[in-house]
Short mmCIF file of N, CA and C in Angstrom, two decimals:
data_model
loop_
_atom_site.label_atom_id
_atom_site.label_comp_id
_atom_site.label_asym_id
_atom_site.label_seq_id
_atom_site.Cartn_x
_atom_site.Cartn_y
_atom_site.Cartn_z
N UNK A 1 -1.87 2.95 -19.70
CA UNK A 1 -2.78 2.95 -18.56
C UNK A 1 -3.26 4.36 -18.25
N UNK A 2 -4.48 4.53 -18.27
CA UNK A 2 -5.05 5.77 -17.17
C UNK A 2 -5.35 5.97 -15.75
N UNK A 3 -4.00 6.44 -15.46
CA UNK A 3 -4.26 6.15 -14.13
C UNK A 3 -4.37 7.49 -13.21
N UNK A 4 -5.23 7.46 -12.02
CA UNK A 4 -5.87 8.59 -11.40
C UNK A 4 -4.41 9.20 -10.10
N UNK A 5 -3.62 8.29 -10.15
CA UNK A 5 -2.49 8.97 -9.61
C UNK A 5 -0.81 9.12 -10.15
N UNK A 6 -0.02 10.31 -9.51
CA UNK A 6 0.47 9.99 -10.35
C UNK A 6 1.94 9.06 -10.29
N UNK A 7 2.73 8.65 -11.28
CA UNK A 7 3.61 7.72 -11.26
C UNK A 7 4.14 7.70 -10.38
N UNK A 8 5.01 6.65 -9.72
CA UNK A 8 4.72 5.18 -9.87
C UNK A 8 3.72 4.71 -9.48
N UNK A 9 2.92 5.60 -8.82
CA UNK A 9 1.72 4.63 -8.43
C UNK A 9 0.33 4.66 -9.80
N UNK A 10 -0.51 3.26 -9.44
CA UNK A 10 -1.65 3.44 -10.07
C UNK A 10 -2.51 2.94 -9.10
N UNK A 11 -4.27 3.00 -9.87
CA UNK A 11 -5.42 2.78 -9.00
C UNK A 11 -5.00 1.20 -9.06
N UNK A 12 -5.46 0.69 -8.24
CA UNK A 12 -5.82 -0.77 -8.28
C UNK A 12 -6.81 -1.44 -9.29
N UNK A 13 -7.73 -0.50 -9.48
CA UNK A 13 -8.74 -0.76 -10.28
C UNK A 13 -8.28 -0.73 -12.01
N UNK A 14 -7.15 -0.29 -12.24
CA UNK A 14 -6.32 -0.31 -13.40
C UNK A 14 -5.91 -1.61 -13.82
N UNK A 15 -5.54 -2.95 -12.93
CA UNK A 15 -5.32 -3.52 -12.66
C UNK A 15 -6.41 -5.12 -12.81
N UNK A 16 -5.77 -6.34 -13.25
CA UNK A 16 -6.70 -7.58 -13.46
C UNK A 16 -7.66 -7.16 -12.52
N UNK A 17 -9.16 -7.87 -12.27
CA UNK A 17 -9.77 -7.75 -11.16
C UNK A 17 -9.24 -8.71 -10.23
N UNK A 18 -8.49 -9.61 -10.36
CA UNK A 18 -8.13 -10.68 -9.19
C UNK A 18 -6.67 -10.07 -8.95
N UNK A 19 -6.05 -8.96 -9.29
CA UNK A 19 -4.92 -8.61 -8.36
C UNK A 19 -4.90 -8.19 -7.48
N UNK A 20 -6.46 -7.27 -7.00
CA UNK A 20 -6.55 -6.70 -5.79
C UNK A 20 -6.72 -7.93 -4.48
N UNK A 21 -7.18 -9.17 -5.20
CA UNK A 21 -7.29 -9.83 -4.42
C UNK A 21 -6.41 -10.81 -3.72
N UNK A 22 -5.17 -10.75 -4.81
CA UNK A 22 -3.64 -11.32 -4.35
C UNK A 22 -3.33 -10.78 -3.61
N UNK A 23 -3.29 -9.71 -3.82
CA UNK A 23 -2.48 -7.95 -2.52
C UNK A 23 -3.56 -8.07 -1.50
N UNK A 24 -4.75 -8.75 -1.63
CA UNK A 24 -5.48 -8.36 0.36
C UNK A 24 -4.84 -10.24 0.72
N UNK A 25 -5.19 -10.92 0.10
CA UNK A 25 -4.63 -12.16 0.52
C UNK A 25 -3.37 -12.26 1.17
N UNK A 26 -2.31 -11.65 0.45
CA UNK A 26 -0.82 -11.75 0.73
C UNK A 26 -0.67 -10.54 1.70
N UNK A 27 -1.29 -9.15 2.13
CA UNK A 27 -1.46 -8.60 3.43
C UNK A 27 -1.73 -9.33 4.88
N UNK A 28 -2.60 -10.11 4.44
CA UNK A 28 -2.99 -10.78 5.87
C UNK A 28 -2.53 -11.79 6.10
N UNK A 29 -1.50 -12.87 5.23
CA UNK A 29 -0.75 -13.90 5.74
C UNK A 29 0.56 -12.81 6.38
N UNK A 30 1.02 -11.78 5.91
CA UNK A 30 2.10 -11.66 6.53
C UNK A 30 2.08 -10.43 8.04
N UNK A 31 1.04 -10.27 8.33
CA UNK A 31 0.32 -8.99 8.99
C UNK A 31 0.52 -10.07 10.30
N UNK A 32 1.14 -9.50 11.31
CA UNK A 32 1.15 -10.66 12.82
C UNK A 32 -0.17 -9.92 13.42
N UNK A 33 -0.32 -10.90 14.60
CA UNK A 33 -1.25 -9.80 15.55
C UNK A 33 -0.69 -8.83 15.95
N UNK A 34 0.61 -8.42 16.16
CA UNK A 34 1.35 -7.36 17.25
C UNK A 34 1.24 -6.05 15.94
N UNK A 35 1.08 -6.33 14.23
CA UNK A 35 1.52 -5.23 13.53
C UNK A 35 0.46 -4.46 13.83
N UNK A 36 0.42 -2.46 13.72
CA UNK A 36 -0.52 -1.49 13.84
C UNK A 36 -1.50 -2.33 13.29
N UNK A 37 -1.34 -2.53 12.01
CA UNK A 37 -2.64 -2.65 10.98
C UNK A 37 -3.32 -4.15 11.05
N UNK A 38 -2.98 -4.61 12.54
CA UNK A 38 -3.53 -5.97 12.24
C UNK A 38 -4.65 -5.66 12.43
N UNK A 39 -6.06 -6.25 12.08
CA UNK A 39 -7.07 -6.22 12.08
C UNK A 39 -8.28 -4.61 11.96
N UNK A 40 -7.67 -4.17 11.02
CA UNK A 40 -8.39 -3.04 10.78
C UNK A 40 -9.05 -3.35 9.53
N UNK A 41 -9.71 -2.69 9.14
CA UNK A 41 -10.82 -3.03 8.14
C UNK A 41 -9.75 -1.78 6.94
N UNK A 42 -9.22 -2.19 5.91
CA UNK A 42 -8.30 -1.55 5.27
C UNK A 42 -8.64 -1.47 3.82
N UNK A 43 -8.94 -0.69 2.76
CA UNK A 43 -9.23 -1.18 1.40
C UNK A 43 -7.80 -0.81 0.96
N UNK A 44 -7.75 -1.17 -0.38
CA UNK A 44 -6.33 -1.20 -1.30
C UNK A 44 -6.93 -0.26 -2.16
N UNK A 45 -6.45 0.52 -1.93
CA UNK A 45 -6.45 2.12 -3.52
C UNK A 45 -5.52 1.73 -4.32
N UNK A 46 -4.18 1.19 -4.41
CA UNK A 46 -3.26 1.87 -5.43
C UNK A 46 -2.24 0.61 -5.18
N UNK A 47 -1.47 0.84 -6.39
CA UNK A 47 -0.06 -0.18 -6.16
C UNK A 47 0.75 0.58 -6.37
N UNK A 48 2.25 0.41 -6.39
CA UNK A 48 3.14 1.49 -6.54
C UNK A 48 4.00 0.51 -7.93
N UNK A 49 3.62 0.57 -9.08
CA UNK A 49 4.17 -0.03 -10.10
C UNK A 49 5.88 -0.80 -10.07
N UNK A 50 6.75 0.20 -9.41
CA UNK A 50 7.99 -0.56 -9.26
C UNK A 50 8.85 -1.21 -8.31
N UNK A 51 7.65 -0.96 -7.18
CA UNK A 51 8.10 -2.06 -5.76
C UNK A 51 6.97 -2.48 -5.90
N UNK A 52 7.03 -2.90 -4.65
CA UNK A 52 6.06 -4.02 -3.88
C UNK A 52 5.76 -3.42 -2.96
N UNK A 53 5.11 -2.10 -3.09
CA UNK A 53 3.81 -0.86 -2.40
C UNK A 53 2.95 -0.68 -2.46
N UNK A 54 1.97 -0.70 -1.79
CA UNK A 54 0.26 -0.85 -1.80
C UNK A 54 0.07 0.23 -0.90
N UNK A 55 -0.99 1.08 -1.38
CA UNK A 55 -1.82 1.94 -0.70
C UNK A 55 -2.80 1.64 0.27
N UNK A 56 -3.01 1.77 1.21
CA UNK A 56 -4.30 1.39 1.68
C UNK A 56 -5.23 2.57 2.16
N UNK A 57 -6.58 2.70 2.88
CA UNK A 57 -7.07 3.71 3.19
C UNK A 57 -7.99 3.04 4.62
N UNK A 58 -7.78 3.74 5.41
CA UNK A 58 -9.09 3.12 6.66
C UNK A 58 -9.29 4.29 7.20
N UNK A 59 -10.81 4.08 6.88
CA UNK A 59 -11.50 5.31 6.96
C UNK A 59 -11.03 7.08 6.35
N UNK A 60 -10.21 7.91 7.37
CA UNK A 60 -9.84 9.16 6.85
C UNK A 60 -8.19 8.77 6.67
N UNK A 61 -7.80 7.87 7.08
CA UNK A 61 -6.24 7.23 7.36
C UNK A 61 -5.92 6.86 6.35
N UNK A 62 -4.41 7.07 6.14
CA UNK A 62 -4.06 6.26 5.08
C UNK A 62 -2.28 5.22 5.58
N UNK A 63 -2.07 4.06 4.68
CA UNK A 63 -0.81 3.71 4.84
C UNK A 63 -0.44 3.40 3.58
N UNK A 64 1.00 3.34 3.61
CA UNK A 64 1.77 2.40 2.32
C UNK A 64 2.35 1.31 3.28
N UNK A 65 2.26 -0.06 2.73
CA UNK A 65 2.80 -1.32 2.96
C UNK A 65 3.67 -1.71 1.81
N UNK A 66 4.94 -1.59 2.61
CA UNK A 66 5.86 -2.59 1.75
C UNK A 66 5.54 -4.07 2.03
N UNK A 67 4.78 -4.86 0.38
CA UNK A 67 4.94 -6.13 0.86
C UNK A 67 6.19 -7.00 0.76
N UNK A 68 6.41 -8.06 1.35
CA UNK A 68 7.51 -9.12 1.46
C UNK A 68 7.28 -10.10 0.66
N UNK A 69 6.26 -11.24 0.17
CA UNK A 69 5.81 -12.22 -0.81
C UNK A 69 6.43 -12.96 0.14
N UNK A 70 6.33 -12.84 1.40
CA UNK A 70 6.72 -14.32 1.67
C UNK A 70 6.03 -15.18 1.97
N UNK A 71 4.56 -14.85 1.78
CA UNK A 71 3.82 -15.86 1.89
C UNK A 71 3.52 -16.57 3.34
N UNK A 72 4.44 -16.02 4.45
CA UNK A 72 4.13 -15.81 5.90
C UNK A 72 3.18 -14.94 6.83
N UNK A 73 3.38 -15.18 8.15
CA UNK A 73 3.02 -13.61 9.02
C UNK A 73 4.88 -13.34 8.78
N UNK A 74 4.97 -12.44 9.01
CA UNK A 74 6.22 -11.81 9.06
C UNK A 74 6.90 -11.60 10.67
N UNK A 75 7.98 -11.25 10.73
CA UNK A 75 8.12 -11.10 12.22
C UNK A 75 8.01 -9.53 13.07
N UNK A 76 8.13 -8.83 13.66
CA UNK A 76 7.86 -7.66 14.17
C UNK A 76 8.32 -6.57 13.48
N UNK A 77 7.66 -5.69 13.29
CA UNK A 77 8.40 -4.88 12.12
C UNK A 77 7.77 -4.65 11.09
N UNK A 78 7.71 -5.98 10.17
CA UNK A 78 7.24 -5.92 9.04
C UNK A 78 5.82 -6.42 8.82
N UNK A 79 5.40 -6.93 7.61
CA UNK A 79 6.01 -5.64 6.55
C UNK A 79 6.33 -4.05 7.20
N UNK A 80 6.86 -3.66 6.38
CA UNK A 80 7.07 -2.13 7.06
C UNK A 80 5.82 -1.33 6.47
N UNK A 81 5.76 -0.30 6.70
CA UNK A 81 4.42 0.42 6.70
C UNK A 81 4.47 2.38 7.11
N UNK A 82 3.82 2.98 6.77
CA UNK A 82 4.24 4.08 6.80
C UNK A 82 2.69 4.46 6.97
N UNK A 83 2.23 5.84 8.00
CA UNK A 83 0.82 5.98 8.29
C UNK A 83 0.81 7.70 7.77
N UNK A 84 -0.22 7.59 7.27
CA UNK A 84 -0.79 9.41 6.91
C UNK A 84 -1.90 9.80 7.43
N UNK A 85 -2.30 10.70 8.52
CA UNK A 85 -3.30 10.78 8.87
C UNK A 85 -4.63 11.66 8.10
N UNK A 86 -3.75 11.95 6.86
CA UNK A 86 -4.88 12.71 6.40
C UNK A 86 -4.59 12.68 4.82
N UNK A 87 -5.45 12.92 4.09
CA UNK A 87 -5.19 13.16 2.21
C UNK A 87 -3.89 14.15 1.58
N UNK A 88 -4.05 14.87 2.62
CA UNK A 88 -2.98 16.04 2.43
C UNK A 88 -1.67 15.64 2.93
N UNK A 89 -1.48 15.16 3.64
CA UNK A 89 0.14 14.57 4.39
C UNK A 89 0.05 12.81 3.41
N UNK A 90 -0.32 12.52 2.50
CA UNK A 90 -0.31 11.32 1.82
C UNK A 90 -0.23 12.02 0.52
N UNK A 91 -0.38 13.58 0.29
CA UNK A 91 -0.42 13.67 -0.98
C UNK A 91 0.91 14.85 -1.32
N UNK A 92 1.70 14.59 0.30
CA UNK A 92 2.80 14.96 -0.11
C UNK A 92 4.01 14.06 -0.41
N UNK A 93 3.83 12.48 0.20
CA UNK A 93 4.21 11.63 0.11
C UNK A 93 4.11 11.02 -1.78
N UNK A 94 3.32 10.74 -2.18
CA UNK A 94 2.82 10.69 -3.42
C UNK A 94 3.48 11.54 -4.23
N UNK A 95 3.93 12.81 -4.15
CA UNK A 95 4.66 13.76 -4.52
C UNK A 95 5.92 13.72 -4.97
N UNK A 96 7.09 13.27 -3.66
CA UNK A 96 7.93 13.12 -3.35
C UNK A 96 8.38 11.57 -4.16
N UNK A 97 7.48 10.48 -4.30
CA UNK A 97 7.32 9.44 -4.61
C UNK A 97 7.18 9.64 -6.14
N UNK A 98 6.86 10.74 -6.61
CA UNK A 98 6.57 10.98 -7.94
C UNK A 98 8.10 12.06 -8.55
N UNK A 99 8.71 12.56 -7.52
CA UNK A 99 9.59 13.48 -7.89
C UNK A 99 11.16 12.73 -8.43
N UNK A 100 10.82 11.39 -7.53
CA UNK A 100 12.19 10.56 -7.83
C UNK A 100 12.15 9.21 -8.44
N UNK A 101 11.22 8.79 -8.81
CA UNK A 101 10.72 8.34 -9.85
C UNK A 101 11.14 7.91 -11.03
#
């Protein structure tokens, strides 16, 4: 794979074209109304190859979502989720994510 970030994660676009669409499907069954990210307008950049981690981006923002597959809303809490407010504080994360790997 050529992928534009580096390990474990890749682009999404690396990826079938209908996987991005499993990962927004399976976000919003398990996303309650009470989670941050309910109803934000969110795209999927990246997967994280050896969990069940998805990138997202809204607008200058960024998160990682651990998904669950449970095929639910989830209950408070989850999925869990982690926020970066900027490219630079996500691209130290990415880093760190790449260092232990």
């Amino acid at each position: 794979k050529n992928c534009m970030y580096i390990e474990p994660w890749c682009a999404i676009t690396e990826y079938p074209a209908d996987h991005k669409e499993i990962l927004a499907q399976e976000l919003t069954k398990e996303l309650s109304a009470e989670h941050p990210l309910f109803g934000l307008a969110l795209s999927i950049l990246a997967k994280r190859e050896d969990r069940d981690d998805i990138l997202l981006e809204n607008n200058t923002e960024y998160y990682i979502v651990h998904l669950t597959w449970s095929g639910k809303t989830e209950a408070e809490g989850f999925p869990t989720s982690q926020h970066f407010p900027d490219f630079d504080a996500l691209s130290v994360q990415l880093a760190d994510d790449a260092e232990f790997f």
